[in-house]
């Protein structure tokens, strides 16, 4: 095959706002591209500042630093052309741009045309949409640049083809949810085949607050055939050859095998914890280990992300804590090799209750007393975090967070909720998956009825429907905005549906005060789902 050009895909893990760090990653990739005899190296969307930069884009000094970095990129002594994503300010307008730089010159600057403003995206808050689709000729090939959302709709690629483009290079920052890679691949393949034009797609990877970017950079021939897919949840660098005579891309390396469901979600959680802790400068993490399934899975994720030497587990028993819970927590800690401490909350809770006794006299013990236990535990964990600098990981799953089965300033106290977007039923699946790697979660932790152990013989199903039922209702209501009648029509009891929906609605105030969590679904709590705290909407359906 005669090669017209070799295209390098630089799948990097950037830090939002750290232009100096990102610039060094770009320089390192240019060196790799030279070593691989590449003609062009393509970077991801807004690579210079990282994605999403959010309100950093409103700071005038950001553009001074970005523009200086762009000049430094132009001065790099290299024969390799570079496609660099960066924000661009012109007068009062801000653009999401990509520049094609070669031999110290910007041969083309493209402004993103379609600005997403749904789910986790807020681009219309910051950017002005571009209106042109210019083409640059390089080594005899006419190239168009399209950025991320531009390829999710038909028109931009069609316009690029009509403008004479023979190849599309696409910088992206496409956040992950479970199943996203398949959806994304179908769209990219469609754009290539609809327009009979090869597409090279470069995504970033890494955790950014609650978002995960999974990589999976890829290349598609003009018939829609995927010729290469890069690593999932990891940095990668690959080269693709383009032959203009045959209009074909050929990969120089094999595609990475994509993971099965549980492994993919596990690796997303690991990446999210690793990057949140690393990028924010924490020396490690700690968590309350209860002997239950949620904290066991959280501990295993934390160890896989940070290493056993950087994780501390704390068991905080009370009079209602079963002896097997202490035993299982210790067994988990030993299996994972982490530091393990036991701190009883009995005297602390007793002191609280004694001081409050005059005010509580004549009332029946109930949720108040249970929540005091949780708040004692939260105070201990935050105290250890203050002293040793480690980040507190909370352990609430999506099912609990949805219905408010958690305590403000108690088990919700912390900096990152690892399982916030993971339904309880998936937590069990993840536990079984992790035990296939190495046995770290005792079997009875997986098989025993889940309990907060805040009252004698308490189990979750005293207050909630079975998790198999609850999770189906929550998926319909939270992720798909189904109505009561829609959910009942799926085969659920109407009284149960109404109870669950009411719990979701009245606990919005808790979720606003909860730590952020790693997004693995197409609709997570946080920036993805924005409901008013004060709302009478549900009263209309009584």
GROMACS .gro file of N, CA, C and O in nm, residues 147-239:
model
  372
  147UNK      N    1  -1.519   1.881   1.553
  147UNK     CA    2  -1.496   1.860   1.696
  147UNK      C    3  -1.618   1.792   1.760
  147UNK      O    4  -1.729   1.846   1.757
  148UNK      N    5  -1.596   1.677   1.815
  148UNK     CA    6  -1.689   1.603   1.902
  148UNK      C    7  -1.834   1.608   1.853
  148UNK      O    8  -1.872   1.535   1.763
  149UNK      N    9  -1.917   1.695   1.909
  149UNK     CA   10  -2.060   1.700   1.879
  149UNK      C   11  -2.087   1.717   1.730
  149UNK      O   12  -2.191   1.671   1.679
  150UNK      N   13  -1.994   1.778   1.658
  150UNK     CA   14  -2.012   1.797   1.515
  150UNK      C   15  -2.033   1.665   1.442
  150UNK      O   16  -2.097   1.661   1.336
  151UNK      N   17  -1.979   1.556   1.498
  151UNK     CA   18  -1.991   1.427   1.431
  151UNK      C   19  -2.111   1.345   1.480
  151UNK      O   20  -2.136   1.236   1.429
  152UNK      N   21  -2.184   1.398   1.577
  152UNK     CA   22  -2.302   1.326   1.626
  152UNK      C   23  -2.426   1.361   1.544
  152UNK      O   24  -2.533   1.305   1.566
  153UNK      N   25  -2.410   1.456   1.452
  153UNK     CA   26  -2.519   1.494   1.363
  153UNK      C   27  -2.468   1.492   1.219
  153UNK      O   28  -2.349   1.504   1.193
  154UNK      N   29  -2.559   1.480   1.125
  154UNK     CA   30  -2.520   1.453   0.987
  154UNK      C   31  -2.462   1.574   0.914
  154UNK      O   32  -2.372   1.560   0.831
  155UNK      N   33  -2.512   1.693   0.942
  155UNK     CA   34  -2.484   1.808   0.856
  155UNK      C   35  -2.337   1.848   0.849
  155UNK      O   36  -2.284   1.870   0.738
  156UNK      N   37  -2.264   1.864   0.961
  156UNK     CA   38  -2.124   1.910   0.950
  156UNK      C   39  -2.037   1.820   0.862
  156UNK      O   40  -1.957   1.870   0.781
  157UNK      N   41  -2.049   1.688   0.879
  157UNK     CA   42  -1.968   1.597   0.796
  157UNK      C   43  -2.007   1.608   0.649
  157UNK      O   44  -1.922   1.602   0.559
  158UNK      N   45  -2.137   1.625   0.625
  158UNK     CA   46  -2.185   1.642   0.487
  158UNK      C   47  -2.127   1.768   0.424
  158UNK      O   48  -2.081   1.767   0.309
  159UNK      N   49  -2.126   1.877   0.502
  159UNK     CA   50  -2.070   2.003   0.452
  159UNK      C   51  -1.920   1.989   0.427
  159UNK      O   52  -1.867   2.041   0.327
  160UNK      N   53  -1.851   1.919   0.518
  160UNK     CA   54  -1.707   1.899   0.499
  160UNK      C   55  -1.679   1.823   0.370
  160UNK      O   56  -1.588   1.858   0.294
  161UNK      N   57  -1.758   1.722   0.343
  161UNK     CA   58  -1.740   1.645   0.220
  161UNK      C   59  -1.766   1.732   0.097
  161UNK      O   60  -1.688   1.729   0.000
  162UNK      N   61  -1.871   1.812   0.101
  162UNK     CA   62  -1.902   1.901  -0.011
  162UNK      C   63  -1.793   2.006  -0.032
  162UNK      O   64  -1.773   2.054  -0.143
  163UNK      N   65  -1.723   2.040   0.078
  163UNK     CA   66  -1.613   2.138   0.067
  163UNK      C   67  -1.487   2.076   0.010
  163UNK      O   68  -1.386   2.145  -0.008
  164UNK      N   69  -1.491   1.946  -0.017
  164UNK     CA   70  -1.377   1.880  -0.080
  164UNK      C   71  -1.293   1.795   0.013
  164UNK      O   72  -1.190   1.741  -0.029
  165UNK      N   73  -1.334   1.779   0.139
  165UNK     CA   74  -1.254   1.701   0.234
  165UNK      C   75  -1.243   1.556   0.191
  165UNK      O   76  -1.339   1.494   0.145
  166UNK      N   77  -1.122   1.502   0.206
  166UNK     CA   78  -1.097   1.360   0.177
  166UNK      C   79  -1.071   1.281   0.305
  166UNK      O   80  -1.062   1.158   0.303
  167UNK      N   81  -1.059   1.353   0.417
  167UNK     CA   82  -1.030   1.290   0.546
  167UNK      C   83  -1.080   1.384   0.655
  167UNK      O   84  -1.063   1.505   0.646
  168UNK      N   85  -1.144   1.327   0.758
  168UNK     CA   86  -1.188   1.406   0.873
  168UNK      C   87  -1.105   1.366   0.994
  168UNK      O   88  -1.095   1.248   1.028
  169UNK      N   89  -1.047   1.465   1.059
  169UNK     CA   90  -0.977   1.446   1.187
  169UNK      C   91  -1.062   1.510   1.295
  169UNK      O   92  -1.100   1.627   1.283
  170UNK      N   93  -1.090   1.436   1.402
  170UNK     CA   94  -1.189   1.484   1.500
  170UNK      C   95  -1.136   1.477   1.643
  170UNK      O   96  -1.130   1.370   1.704
  171UNK      N   97  -1.100   1.594   1.700
  171UNK     CA   98  -1.067   1.599   1.843
  171UNK      C   99  -1.196   1.589   1.927
  171UNK      O  100  -1.297   1.652   1.893
  172UNK      N  101  -1.192   1.512   2.035
  172UNK     CA  102  -1.312   1.488   2.115
  172UNK      C  103  -1.283   1.494   2.265
  172UNK      O  104  -1.171   1.468   2.310
  173UNK      N  105  -1.388   1.525   2.341
  173UNK     CA  106  -1.389   1.505   2.485
  173UNK      C  107  -1.526   1.446   2.515
  173UNK      O  108  -1.620   1.517   2.550
  174UNK      N  109  -1.537   1.317   2.499
  174UNK     CA  110  -1.666   1.248   2.507
  174UNK      C  111  -1.672   1.170   2.638
  174UNK      O  112  -1.605   1.067   2.653
  175UNK      N  113  -1.753   1.216   2.736
  175UNK     CA  114  -1.755   1.150   2.866
  175UNK      C  115  -1.822   1.013   2.862
  175UNK      O  116  -1.909   0.987   2.778
  176UNK      N  117  -1.782   0.932   2.955
  176UNK     CA  118  -1.824   0.792   2.961
  176UNK      C  119  -1.957   0.775   3.033
  176UNK      O  120  -1.988   0.846   3.128
  177UNK      N  121  -2.037   0.684   2.985
  177UNK     CA  122  -2.134   0.612   3.066
  177UNK      C  123  -2.135   0.469   3.013
  177UNK      O  124  -2.086   0.442   2.902
  178UNK      N  125  -2.187   0.377   3.091
  178UNK     CA  126  -2.183   0.237   3.050
  178UNK      C  127  -2.260   0.218   2.919
  178UNK      O  128  -2.377   0.254   2.909
  179UNK      N  129  -2.190   0.166   2.819
  179UNK     CA  130  -2.249   0.147   2.688
  179UNK      C  131  -2.219   0.259   2.590
  179UNK      O  132  -2.256   0.250   2.473
  180UNK      N  133  -2.151   0.365   2.636
  180UNK     CA  134  -2.126   0.481   2.550
  180UNK      C  135  -2.035   0.447   2.431
  180UNK      O  136  -2.057   0.497   2.320
  181UNK      N  137  -1.935   0.362   2.452
  181UNK     CA  138  -1.840   0.332   2.344
  181UNK      C  139  -1.911   0.273   2.223
  181UNK      O  140  -1.881   0.306   2.109
  182UNK      N  141  -2.008   0.186   2.248
  182UNK     CA  142  -2.082   0.124   2.138
  182UNK      C  143  -2.167   0.227   2.064
  182UNK      O  144  -2.169   0.232   1.941
  183UNK      N  145  -2.236   0.313   2.140
  183UNK     CA  146  -2.319   0.417   2.079
  183UNK      C  147  -2.232   0.512   1.997
  183UNK      O  148  -2.264   0.549   1.883
  184UNK      N  149  -2.122   0.550   2.057
  184UNK     CA  150  -2.029   0.643   1.990
  184UNK      C  151  -1.975   0.582   1.861
  184UNK      O  152  -1.968   0.649   1.757
  185UNK      N  153  -1.937   0.457   1.867
  185UNK     CA  154  -1.884   0.390   1.749
  185UNK      C  155  -1.984   0.384   1.636
  185UNK      O  156  -1.948   0.401   1.518
  186UNK      N  157  -2.109   0.359   1.669
  186UNK     CA  158  -2.214   0.355   1.566
  186UNK      C  159  -2.228   0.490   1.497
  186UNK      O  160  -2.244   0.497   1.374
  187UNK      N  161  -2.221   0.597   1.576
  187UNK     CA  162  -2.235   0.731   1.517
  187UNK      C  163  -2.117   0.764   1.427
  187UNK      O  164  -2.134   0.817   1.317
  188UNK      N  165  -1.995   0.734   1.473
  188UNK     CA  166  -1.878   0.766   1.392
  188UNK      C  167  -1.877   0.684   1.262
  188UNK      O  168  -1.845   0.736   1.155
  189UNK      N  169  -1.915   0.557   1.275
  189UNK     CA  170  -1.920   0.473   1.155
  189UNK      C  171  -2.025   0.525   1.056
  189UNK      O  172  -2.004   0.523   0.934
  190UNK      N  173  -2.136   0.574   1.108
  190UNK     CA  174  -2.242   0.629   1.021
  190UNK      C  175  -2.194   0.752   0.947
  190UNK      O  176  -2.219   0.768   0.827
  191UNK      N  177  -2.122   0.843   1.017
  191UNK     CA  178  -2.075   0.964   0.950
  191UNK      C  179  -1.977   0.930   0.839
  191UNK      O  180  -1.976   0.993   0.732
  192UNK      N  181  -1.892   0.829   0.865
  192UNK     CA  182  -1.795   0.790   0.763
  192UNK      C  183  -1.865   0.730   0.641
  192UNK      O  184  -1.838   0.770   0.526
  193UNK      N  185  -1.958   0.637   0.664
  193UNK     CA  186  -2.022   0.568   0.551
  193UNK      C  187  -2.121   0.658   0.476
  193UNK      O  188  -2.134   0.649   0.354
  194UNK      N  189  -2.191   0.746   0.548
  194UNK     CA  190  -2.286   0.836   0.483
  194UNK      C  191  -2.219   0.927   0.382
  194UNK      O  192  -2.276   0.962   0.277
  195UNK      N  193  -2.096   0.965   0.414
  195UNK     CA  194  -2.026   1.063   0.331
  195UNK      C  195  -1.909   1.004   0.253
  195UNK      O  196  -1.837   1.077   0.186
  196UNK      N  197  -1.891   0.872   0.267
  196UNK     CA  198  -1.782   0.804   0.197
  196UNK      C  199  -1.649   0.874   0.223
  196UNK      O  200  -1.573   0.907   0.131
  197UNK      N  201  -1.622   0.893   0.355
  197UNK     CA  202  -1.500   0.963   0.393
  197UNK      C  203  -1.444   0.902   0.521
  197UNK      O  204  -1.519   0.875   0.616
  198UNK      N  205  -1.313   0.875   0.527
  198UNK     CA  206  -1.254   0.819   0.648
  198UNK      C  207  -1.258   0.921   0.764
  198UNK      O  208  -1.248   1.043   0.742
  199UNK      N  209  -1.272   0.869   0.885
  199UNK     CA  210  -1.279   0.952   1.005
  199UNK      C  211  -1.179   0.900   1.108
  199UNK      O  212  -1.178   0.780   1.139
  200UNK      N  213  -1.099   0.991   1.160
  200UNK     CA  214  -1.008   0.959   1.272
  200UNK      C  215  -1.054   1.038   1.393
  200UNK      O  216  -1.063   1.161   1.389
  201UNK      N  217  -1.083   0.965   1.498
  201UNK     CA  218  -1.150   1.018   1.618
  201UNK      C  219  -1.056   1.004   1.738
  201UNK      O  220  -1.009   0.894   1.768
  202UNK      N  221  -1.025   1.115   1.806
  202UNK     CA  222  -0.934   1.111   1.921
  202UNK      C  223  -1.004   1.166   2.045
  202UNK      O  224  -1.046   1.282   2.048
  203UNK      N  225  -1.016   1.082   2.147
  203UNK     CA  226  -1.081   1.119   2.273
  203UNK      C  227  -0.976   1.132   2.382
  203UNK      O  228  -0.868   1.073   2.374
  204UNK      N  229  -1.007   1.207   2.487
  204UNK     CA  230  -0.920   1.212   2.603
  204UNK      C  231  -0.960   1.101   2.700
  204UNK      O  232  -1.064   1.038   2.686
  205UNK      N  233  -0.874   1.074   2.798
  205UNK     CA  234  -0.911   0.981   2.904
  205UNK      C  235  -0.887   1.050   3.038
  205UNK      O  236  -0.821   1.153   3.047
  206UNK      N  237  -0.945   0.990   3.142
  206UNK     CA  238  -0.918   1.040   3.277
  206UNK      C  239  -1.044   1.079   3.351
  206UNK      O  240  -1.152   1.090   3.293
  207UNK      N  241  -1.028   1.099   3.481
  207UNK     CA  242  -1.138   1.145   3.564
  207UNK      C  243  -1.130   1.295   3.583
  207UNK      O  244  -1.022   1.352   3.603
  208UNK      N  245  -1.245   1.361   3.573
  208UNK     CA  246  -1.255   1.504   3.597
  208UNK      C  247  -1.377   1.528   3.684
  208UNK      O  248  -1.490   1.528   3.633
  209UNK      N  249  -1.355   1.548   3.813
  209UNK     CA  250  -1.465   1.557   3.910
  209UNK      C  251  -1.551   1.430   3.897
  209UNK      O  252  -1.500   1.320   3.910
  210UNK      N  253  -1.681   1.443   3.866
  210UNK     CA  254  -1.764   1.323   3.856
  210UNK      C  255  -1.758   1.256   3.720
  210UNK      O  256  -1.806   1.143   3.703
  211UNK      N  257  -1.699   1.323   3.622
  211UNK     CA  258  -1.696   1.267   3.486
  211UNK      C  259  -1.576   1.175   3.464
  211UNK      O  260  -1.468   1.199   3.518
  212UNK      N  261  -1.599   1.073   3.383
  212UNK     CA  262  -1.493   0.985   3.337
  212UNK      C  263  -1.485   0.998   3.185
  212UNK      O  264  -1.588   0.998   3.116
  213UNK      N  265  -1.363   1.008   3.135
  213UNK     CA  266  -1.341   1.003   2.990
  213UNK      C  267  -1.267   0.873   2.961
  213UNK      O  268  -1.161   0.848   3.018
  214UNK      N  269  -1.327   0.792   2.877
  214UNK     CA  270  -1.283   0.653   2.863
  214UNK      C  271  -1.187   0.628   2.749
  214UNK      O  272  -1.143   0.515   2.729
  215UNK      N  273  -1.151   0.731   2.673
  215UNK     CA  274  -1.061   0.709   2.561
  215UNK      C  275  -1.133   0.642   2.445
  215UNK      O  276  -1.225   0.699   2.386
  216UNK      N  277  -1.089   0.520   2.408
  216UNK     CA  278  -1.148   0.447   2.295
  216UNK      C  279  -1.136   0.527   2.165
  216UNK      O  280  -1.227   0.523   2.080
  217UNK      N  281  -1.028   0.603   2.151
  217UNK     CA  282  -1.003   0.672   2.024
  217UNK      C  283  -1.006   0.569   1.911
  217UNK      O  284  -0.969   0.453   1.932
  218UNK      N  285  -1.047   0.612   1.792
  218UNK     CA  286  -1.074   0.512   1.688
  218UNK      C  287  -1.059   0.569   1.548
  218UNK      O  288  -1.048   0.691   1.530
  219UNK      N  289  -1.062   0.480   1.452
  219UNK     CA  290  -1.049   0.520   1.311
  219UNK      C  291  -1.146   0.437   1.227
  219UNK      O  292  -1.159   0.315   1.248
  220UNK      N  293  -1.212   0.504   1.132
  220UNK     CA  294  -1.316   0.440   1.051
  220UNK      C  295  -1.289   0.465   0.903
  220UNK      O  296  -1.266   0.579   0.862
  221UNK      N  297  -1.296   0.358   0.827
  221UNK     CA  298  -1.284   0.373   0.683
  221UNK      C  299  -1.413   0.430   0.624
  221UNK      O  300  -1.515   0.439   0.693
  222UNK      N  301  -1.407   0.466   0.498
  222UNK     CA  302  -1.520   0.534   0.435
  222UNK      C  303  -1.644   0.446   0.421
  222UNK      O  304  -1.753   0.496   0.394
  223UNK      N  305  -1.629   0.315   0.441
  223UNK     CA  306  -1.745   0.226   0.441
  223UNK      C  307  -1.800   0.204   0.582
  223UNK      O  308  -1.891   0.122   0.602
  224UNK      N  309  -1.745   0.275   0.681
  224UNK     CA  310  -1.791   0.262   0.819
  224UNK      C  311  -1.719   0.156   0.899
  224UNK      O  312  -1.745   0.138   1.019
  225UNK      N  313  -1.624   0.085   0.837
  225UNK     CA  314  -1.548  -0.019   0.907
  225UNK      C  315  -1.455   0.044   1.011
  225UNK      O  316  -1.380   0.137   0.980
  226UNK      N  317  -1.461  -0.007   1.134
  226UNK     CA  318  -1.368   0.039   1.237
  226UNK      C  319  -1.237  -0.036   1.221
  226UNK      O  320  -1.232  -0.159   1.235
  227UNK      N  321  -1.129   0.036   1.191
  227UNK     CA  322  -1.000  -0.030   1.168
  227UNK      C  323  -0.912  -0.029   1.292
  227UNK      O  324  -0.813  -0.102   1.299
  228UNK      N  325  -0.950   0.054   1.391
  228UNK     CA  326  -0.869   0.059   1.514
  228UNK      C  327  -0.950   0.121   1.626
  228UNK      O  328  -1.026   0.217   1.604
  229UNK      N  329  -0.934   0.064   1.747
  229UNK     CA  330  -0.987   0.127   1.867
  229UNK      C  331  -0.880   0.123   1.975
  229UNK      O  332  -0.824   0.017   2.004
  230UNK      N  333  -0.854   0.238   2.035
  230UNK     CA  334  -0.749   0.250   2.136
  230UNK      C  335  -0.796   0.197   2.271
  230UNK      O  336  -0.909   0.155   2.288
  231UNK      N  337  -0.707   0.202   2.366
  231UNK     CA  338  -0.733   0.148   2.500
  231UNK      C  339  -0.850   0.218   2.566
  231UNK      O  340  -0.878   0.335   2.541
  232UNK      N  341  -0.917   0.144   2.653
  232UNK     CA  342  -1.029   0.194   2.731
  232UNK      C  343  -0.980   0.225   2.872
  232UNK      O  344  -0.915   0.142   2.935
  233UNK      N  345  -1.007   0.347   2.920
  233UNK     CA  346  -0.970   0.390   3.056
  233UNK      C  347  -0.819   0.397   3.078
  233UNK      O  348  -0.771   0.384   3.190
  234UNK      N  349  -0.743   0.417   2.970
  234UNK     CA  350  -0.597   0.426   2.985
  234UNK      C  351  -0.540   0.516   2.876
  234UNK      O  352  -0.597   0.527   2.767
  235UNK      N  353  -0.428   0.579   2.905
  235UNK     CA  354  -0.360   0.657   2.803
  235UNK      C  355  -0.311   0.564   2.692
  235UNK      O  356  -0.280   0.448   2.715
  236UNK      N  357  -0.303   0.617   2.573
  236UNK     CA  358  -0.261   0.535   2.460
  236UNK      C  359  -0.204   0.626   2.352
  236UNK      O  360  -0.231   0.747   2.348
  237UNK      N  361  -0.124   0.565   2.266
  237UNK     CA  362  -0.067   0.636   2.151
  237UNK      C  363  -0.062   0.536   2.036
  237UNK      O  364  -0.008   0.427   2.051
  238UNK      N  365  -0.121   0.572   1.923
  238UNK     CA  366  -0.128   0.478   1.811
  238UNK      C  367  -0.113   0.552   1.680
  238UNK      O  368  -0.136   0.674   1.672
  239UNK      N  369  -0.074   0.478   1.576
  239UNK     CA  370  -0.058   0.537   1.443
  239UNK      C  371  -0.147   0.465   1.341
  239UNK      O  372  -0.162   0.343   1.344
   0.00000   0.00000   0.00000
